[in-house]
Coordinates of C-alpha atoms and ligand atoms in Angstrom, one line a residue:
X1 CA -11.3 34.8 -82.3
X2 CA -11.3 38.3 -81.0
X3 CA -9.8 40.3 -83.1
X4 CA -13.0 38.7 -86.1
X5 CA -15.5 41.6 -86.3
X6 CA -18.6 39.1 -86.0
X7 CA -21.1 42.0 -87.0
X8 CA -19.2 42.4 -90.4
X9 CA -18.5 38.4 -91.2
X10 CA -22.2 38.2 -90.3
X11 CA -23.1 40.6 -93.1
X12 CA -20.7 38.9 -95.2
X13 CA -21.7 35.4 -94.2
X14 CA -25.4 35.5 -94.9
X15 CA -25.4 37.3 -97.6
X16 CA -22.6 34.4 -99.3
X17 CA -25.2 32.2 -98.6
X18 CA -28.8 31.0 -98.8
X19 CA -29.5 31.2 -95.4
X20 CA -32.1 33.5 -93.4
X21 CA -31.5 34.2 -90.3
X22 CA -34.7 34.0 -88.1
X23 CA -34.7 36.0 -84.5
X24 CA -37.2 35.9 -81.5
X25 CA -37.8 39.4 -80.1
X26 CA -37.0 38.1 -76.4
X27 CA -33.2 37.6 -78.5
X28 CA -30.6 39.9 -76.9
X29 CA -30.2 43.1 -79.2
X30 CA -26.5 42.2 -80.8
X31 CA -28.2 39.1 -82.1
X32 CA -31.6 40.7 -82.9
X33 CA -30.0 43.6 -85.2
X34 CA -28.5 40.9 -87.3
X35 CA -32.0 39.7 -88.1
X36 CA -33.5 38.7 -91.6
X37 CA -37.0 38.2 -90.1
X38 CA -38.1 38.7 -86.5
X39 CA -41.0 37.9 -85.2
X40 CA -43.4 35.8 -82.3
X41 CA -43.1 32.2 -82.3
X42 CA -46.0 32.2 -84.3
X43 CA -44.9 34.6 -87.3
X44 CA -41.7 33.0 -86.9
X45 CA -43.0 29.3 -87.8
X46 CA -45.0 31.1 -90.4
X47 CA -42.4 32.8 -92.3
X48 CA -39.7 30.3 -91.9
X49 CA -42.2 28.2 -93.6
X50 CA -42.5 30.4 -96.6
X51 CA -39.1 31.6 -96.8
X52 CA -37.3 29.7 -100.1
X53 CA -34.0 30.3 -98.8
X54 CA -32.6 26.3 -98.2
X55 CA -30.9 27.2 -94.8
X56 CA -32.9 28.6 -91.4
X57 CA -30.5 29.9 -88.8
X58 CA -32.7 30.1 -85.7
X59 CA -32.2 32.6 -82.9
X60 CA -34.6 31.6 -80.0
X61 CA -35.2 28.2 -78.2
X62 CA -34.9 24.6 -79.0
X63 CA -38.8 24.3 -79.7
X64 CA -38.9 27.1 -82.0
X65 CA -36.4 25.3 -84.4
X66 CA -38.1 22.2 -83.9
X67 CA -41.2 23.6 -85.4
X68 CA -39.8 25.0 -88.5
X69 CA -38.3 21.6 -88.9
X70 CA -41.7 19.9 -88.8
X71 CA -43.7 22.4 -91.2
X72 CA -41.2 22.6 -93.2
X73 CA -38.8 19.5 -93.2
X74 CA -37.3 20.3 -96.2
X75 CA -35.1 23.0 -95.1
X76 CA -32.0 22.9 -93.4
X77 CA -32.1 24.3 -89.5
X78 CA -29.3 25.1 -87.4
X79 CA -29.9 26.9 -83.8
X80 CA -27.1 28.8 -82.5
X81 CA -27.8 27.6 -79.2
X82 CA -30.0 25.1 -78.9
X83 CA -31.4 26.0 -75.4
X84 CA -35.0 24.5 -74.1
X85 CA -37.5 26.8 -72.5
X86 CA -37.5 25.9 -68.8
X87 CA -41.3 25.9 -69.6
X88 CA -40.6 23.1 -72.2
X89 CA -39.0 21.1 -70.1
X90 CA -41.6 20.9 -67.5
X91 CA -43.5 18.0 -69.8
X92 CA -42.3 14.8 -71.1
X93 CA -43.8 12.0 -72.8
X94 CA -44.8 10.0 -69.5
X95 CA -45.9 13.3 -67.8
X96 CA -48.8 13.7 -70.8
X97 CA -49.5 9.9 -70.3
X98 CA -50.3 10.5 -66.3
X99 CA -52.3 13.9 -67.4
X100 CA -54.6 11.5 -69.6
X101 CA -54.6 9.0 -67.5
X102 CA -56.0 11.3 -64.5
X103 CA -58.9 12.5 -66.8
X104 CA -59.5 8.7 -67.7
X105 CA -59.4 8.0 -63.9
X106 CA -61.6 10.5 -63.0
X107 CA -64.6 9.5 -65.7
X108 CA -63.5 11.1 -68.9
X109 CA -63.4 8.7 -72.1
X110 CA -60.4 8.5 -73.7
X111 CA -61.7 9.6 -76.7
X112 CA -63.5 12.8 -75.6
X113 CA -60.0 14.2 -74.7
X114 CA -59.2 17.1 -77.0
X115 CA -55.7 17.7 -76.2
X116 CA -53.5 21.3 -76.9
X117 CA -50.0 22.1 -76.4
X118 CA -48.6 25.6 -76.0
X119 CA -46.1 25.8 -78.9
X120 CA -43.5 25.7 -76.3
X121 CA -43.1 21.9 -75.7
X122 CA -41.1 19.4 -77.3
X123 CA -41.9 18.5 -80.7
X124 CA -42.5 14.4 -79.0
X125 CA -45.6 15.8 -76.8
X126 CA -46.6 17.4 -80.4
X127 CA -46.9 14.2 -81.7
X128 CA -48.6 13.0 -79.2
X129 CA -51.0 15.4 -79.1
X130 CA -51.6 15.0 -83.2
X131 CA -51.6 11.2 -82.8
X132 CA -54.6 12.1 -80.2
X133 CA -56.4 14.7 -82.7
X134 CA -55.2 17.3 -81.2
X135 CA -53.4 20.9 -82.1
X136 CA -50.7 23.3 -81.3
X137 CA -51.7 26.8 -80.3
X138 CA -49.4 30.0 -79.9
X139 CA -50.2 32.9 -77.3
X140 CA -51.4 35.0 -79.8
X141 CA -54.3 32.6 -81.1
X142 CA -54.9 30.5 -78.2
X143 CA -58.5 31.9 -77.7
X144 CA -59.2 30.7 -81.1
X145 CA -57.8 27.2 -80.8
X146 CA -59.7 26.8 -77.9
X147 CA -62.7 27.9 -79.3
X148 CA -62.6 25.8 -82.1
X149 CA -61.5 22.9 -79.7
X150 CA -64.4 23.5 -77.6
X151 CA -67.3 23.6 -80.6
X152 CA -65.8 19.5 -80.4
X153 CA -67.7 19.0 -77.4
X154 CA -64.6 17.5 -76.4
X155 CA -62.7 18.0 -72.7
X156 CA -59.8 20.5 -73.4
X157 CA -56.4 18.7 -71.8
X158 CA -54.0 22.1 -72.6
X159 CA -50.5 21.7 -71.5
X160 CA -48.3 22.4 -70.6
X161 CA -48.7 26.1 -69.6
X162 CA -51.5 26.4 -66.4
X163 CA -51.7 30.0 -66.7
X164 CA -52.5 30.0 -70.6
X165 CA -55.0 27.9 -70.3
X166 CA -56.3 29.9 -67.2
X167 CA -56.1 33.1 -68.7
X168 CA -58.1 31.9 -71.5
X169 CA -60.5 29.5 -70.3
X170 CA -61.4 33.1 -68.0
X171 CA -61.5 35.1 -70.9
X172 CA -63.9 33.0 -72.6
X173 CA -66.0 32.8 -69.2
X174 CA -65.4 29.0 -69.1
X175 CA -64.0 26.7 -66.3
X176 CA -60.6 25.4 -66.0
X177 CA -59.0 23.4 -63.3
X178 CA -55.3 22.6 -62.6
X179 CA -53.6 19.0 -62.6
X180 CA -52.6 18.5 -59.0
X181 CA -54.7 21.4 -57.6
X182 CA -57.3 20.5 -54.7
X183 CA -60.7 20.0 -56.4
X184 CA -59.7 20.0 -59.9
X185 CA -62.4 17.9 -61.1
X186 CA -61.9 16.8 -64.8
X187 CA -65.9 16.3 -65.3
X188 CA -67.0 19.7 -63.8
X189 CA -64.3 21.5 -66.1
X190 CA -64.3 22.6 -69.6
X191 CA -59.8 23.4 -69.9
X192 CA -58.2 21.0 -67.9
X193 CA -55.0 22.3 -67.4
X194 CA -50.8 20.3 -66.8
X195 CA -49.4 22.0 -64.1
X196 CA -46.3 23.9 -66.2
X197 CA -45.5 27.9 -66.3
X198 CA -42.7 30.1 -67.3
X199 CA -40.3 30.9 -64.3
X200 CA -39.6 34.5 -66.3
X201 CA -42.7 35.6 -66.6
X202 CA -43.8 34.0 -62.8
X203 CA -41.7 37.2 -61.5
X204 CA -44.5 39.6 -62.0
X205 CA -46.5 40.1 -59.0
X206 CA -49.6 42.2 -57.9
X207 CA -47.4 44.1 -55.7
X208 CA -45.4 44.7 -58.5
X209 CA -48.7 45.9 -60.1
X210 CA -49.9 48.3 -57.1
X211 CA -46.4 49.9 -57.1
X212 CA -46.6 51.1 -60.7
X213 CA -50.6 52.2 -60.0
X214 CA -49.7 54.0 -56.9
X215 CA -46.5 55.5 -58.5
X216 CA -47.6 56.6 -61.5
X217 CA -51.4 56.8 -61.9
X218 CA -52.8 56.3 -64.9
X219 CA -50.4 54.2 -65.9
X220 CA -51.6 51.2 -68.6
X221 CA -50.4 47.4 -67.3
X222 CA -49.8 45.2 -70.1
X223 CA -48.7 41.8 -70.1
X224 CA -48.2 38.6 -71.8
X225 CA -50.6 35.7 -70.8
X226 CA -48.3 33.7 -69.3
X227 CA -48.6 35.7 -66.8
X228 CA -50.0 34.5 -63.1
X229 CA -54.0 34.9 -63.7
X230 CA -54.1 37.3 -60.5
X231 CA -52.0 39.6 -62.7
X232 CA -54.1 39.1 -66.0
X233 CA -57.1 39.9 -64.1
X234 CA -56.3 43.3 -63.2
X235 CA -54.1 44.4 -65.9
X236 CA -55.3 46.8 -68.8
X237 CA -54.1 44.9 -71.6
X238 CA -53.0 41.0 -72.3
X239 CA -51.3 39.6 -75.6
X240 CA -48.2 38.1 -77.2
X241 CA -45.3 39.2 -77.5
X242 CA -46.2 41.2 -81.1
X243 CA -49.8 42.0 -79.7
X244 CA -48.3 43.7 -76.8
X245 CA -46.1 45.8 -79.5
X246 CA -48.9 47.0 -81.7
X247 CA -50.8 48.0 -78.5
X248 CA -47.7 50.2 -77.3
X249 CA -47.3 51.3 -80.8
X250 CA -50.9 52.4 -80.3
X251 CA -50.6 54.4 -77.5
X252 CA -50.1 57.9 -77.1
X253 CA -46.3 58.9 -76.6
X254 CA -47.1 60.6 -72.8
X255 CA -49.2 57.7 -71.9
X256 CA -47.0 55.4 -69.3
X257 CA -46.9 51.7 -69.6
X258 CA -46.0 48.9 -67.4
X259 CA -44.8 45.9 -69.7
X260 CA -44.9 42.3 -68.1
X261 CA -42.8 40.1 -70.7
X262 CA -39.1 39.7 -71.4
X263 CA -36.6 42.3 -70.9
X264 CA -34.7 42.5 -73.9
X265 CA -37.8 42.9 -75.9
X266 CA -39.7 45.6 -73.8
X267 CA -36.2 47.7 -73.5
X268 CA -36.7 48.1 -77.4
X269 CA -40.1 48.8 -77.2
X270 CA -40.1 52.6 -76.9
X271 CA -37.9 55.2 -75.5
X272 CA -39.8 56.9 -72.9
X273 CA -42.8 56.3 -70.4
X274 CA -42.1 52.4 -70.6
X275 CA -41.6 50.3 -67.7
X276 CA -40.0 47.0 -66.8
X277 CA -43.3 45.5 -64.6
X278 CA -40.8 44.3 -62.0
X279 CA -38.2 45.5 -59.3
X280 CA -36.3 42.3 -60.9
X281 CA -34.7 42.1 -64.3
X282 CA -36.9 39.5 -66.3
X283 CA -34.3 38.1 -68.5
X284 CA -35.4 34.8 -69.9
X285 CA -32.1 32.8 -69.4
X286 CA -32.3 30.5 -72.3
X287 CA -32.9 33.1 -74.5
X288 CA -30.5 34.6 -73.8
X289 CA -28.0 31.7 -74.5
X290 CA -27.5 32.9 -77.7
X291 CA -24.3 35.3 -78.4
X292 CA -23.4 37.2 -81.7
X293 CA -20.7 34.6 -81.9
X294 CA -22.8 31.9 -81.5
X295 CA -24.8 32.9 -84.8
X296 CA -21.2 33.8 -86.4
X297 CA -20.1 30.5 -85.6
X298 CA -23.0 29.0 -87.2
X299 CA -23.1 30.2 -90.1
X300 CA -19.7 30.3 -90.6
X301 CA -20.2 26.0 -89.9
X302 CA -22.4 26.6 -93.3
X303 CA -19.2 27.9 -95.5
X304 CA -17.1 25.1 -94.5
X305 CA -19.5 22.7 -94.8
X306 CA -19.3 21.4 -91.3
X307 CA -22.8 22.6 -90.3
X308 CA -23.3 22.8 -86.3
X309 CA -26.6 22.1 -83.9
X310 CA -28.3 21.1 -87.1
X311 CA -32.3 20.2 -86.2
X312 CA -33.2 17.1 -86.8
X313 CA -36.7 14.9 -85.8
X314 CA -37.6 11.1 -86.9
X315 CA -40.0 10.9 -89.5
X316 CA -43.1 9.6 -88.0
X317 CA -42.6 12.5 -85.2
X318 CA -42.3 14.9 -87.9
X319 CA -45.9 13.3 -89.3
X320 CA -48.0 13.8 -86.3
X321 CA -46.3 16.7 -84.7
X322 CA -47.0 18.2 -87.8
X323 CA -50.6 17.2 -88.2
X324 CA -50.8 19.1 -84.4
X325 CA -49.7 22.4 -86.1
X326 CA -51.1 22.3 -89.2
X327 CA -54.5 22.4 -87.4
X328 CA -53.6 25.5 -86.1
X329 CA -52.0 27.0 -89.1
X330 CA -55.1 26.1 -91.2
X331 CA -57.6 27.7 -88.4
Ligands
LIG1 P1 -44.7 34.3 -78.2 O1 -45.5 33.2 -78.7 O2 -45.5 35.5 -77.7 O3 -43.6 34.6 -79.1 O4 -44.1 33.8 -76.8 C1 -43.1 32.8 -76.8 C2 -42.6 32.7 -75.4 O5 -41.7 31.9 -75.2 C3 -43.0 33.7 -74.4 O6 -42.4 33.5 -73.2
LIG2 FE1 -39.7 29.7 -72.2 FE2 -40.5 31.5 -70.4 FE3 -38.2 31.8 -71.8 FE4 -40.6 32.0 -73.0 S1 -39.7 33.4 -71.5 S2 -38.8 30.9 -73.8 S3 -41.8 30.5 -71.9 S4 -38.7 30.2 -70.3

């Protein structure tokens, strides 16, 4: 294996075959050079959809794949790794039954539950949440799910991310409560939120914050909202992972920034005045799984017609997970 040059039999490989090859930006950068499109998960989904190439060869995490396979169950989709999002894995099936059931318990009708899953869950609680009426939302257009959701009159369950929902239930100046927090009190909320988060982006603190103001003043603070609310609120700028790029894009090239997100992604961002918005390096550990060989490997499954780690999801799952994230695509 180590005398292949995998950058080479990559080039070779995709463009022998009709694949694409579809990269998350928190990817590390040997994989994310080798990209056909790149994106957020929400771009990614998206374009996959679109693309008429009869193979997807996804670069990110297990959910990702899973969600082309749903809009688009057609195509072929193999995941070099498939790793789950630690964040994923903090919901299953019996977990979303016990976060209904504590809304039912505490006075709210079944049917007035509008549920919403981050994208990053398993394609079963996206089912479940379709089967319920319910959507998918991304980071990038969570305000507007949620706003749609709300004009329902409907309680908001939003799993499984607490600090999503958080951050947008305080951008929209409504109330939100926390599964398992003292007081949360399903009837006096509007977002009632599962009690997941992202261990990466957990690493950003507000003394992380004050450093960088006290070190650099002037400096800008922006960060993805899966960030801790206490960091959200006193940041200058929140967004995905592409709405934090067009705001660095934006900025002026002496301005200093902070960047609260994954590493590999914010070392690419610019090459001066940018900052890693922690004293630890936030690598996101299931991203970065996935090695150049890994991809080789993968495709190179395709050419011998032995395809590896190929996506696959049950029919009816693929019906109402579906439903879930077609609501969202079609808002
Ligand atoms: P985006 O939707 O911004 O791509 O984020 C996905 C993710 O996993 C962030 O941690
Ligand atoms: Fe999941 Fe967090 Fe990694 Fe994103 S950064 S894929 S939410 S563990």
């Amino acid at each position: 294996m180590d005398d292949i040059d995998y950058r080479k039999e990559i080039e070779r490989l995709k463009s022998e075959l009709d694949v694409t090859v579809a990269v998350h930006y928190y990817q590390r950068d040997e994989v994310f050079e080798l990209a056909d499109i790149k994106g957020d998960s929400l771009e990614l989904a998206r374009k996959c959809q679109q693309d008429e190439k009869e193979w997807v060869v996804f670069c990110g995490v297990g959910f990702m794949g899973q969600s082309v396979k749903v809009i688009a169950p057609h195509k072929r989709v193999l995941m070099p790794k498939v790793a789950c999002c630690s964040m994923a894995r903090m919901i299953d099936s019996s977990y979303f039954d016990d976060s209904v059931d504590f809304m039912v318990r505490h006075g709210i009708d079944r049917e007035d539950i509008m549920p919403i899953t981050y994208i990053n869950s398993d394609v079963d609680i996206k089912a479940k949440v379709g089967r319920m009426g319910g959507m998918v939302c991304t980071s990038s257009n969570a305000p507007v799910i949620i706003e749609k959701a709300l004009s329902s009159g409907k309680k908001i369950l939003f799993v499984p991310d607490r600090c999503l929902g958080q951050n947008v239930a305080r951008q929209m100046g409504v109330k939100s409560c926390v599964i398992g927090e003292e007081g949360c009190e399903p009837k006096d909320a509007d977002i009632i939120c599962f009690d997941g988060f992202c261990s990466v982006h957990q690493l950003f603190t507000v003394s992380d914050v004050e450093f960088y103001r006290r070190r650099y003043p002037g400096i800008k603070i922006a960060v993805h909202p899966e960030c801790d609310p206490s960091i959200t609120e006193i940041a200058d700028f929140t967004g995905s992972t592409s709405q934090l790029i067009e705001y660095i894009k934006g900025l002026d090239e002496e301005q200093k920034v902070a960047v609260g997100t994954e590493y590999n992604m914010v070392h690419r961002l610019r090459p001066k005045n940018t900052y890693i918005l922690s004293s630890t390096k936030p690598e996101c550990p299931t991203m970065n799984e996935t090695t150049i060989e890994d991809l080789y490997r993968t495709l190179k499954s395709i050419e011998d017609g032995e395809p590896i780690n190929e996506i696959f999801v049950d029919e009816e799952t693929v019906h109402y997970a579906r439903e879930a994230l077609e609501r969202m695509l079609a808002i």
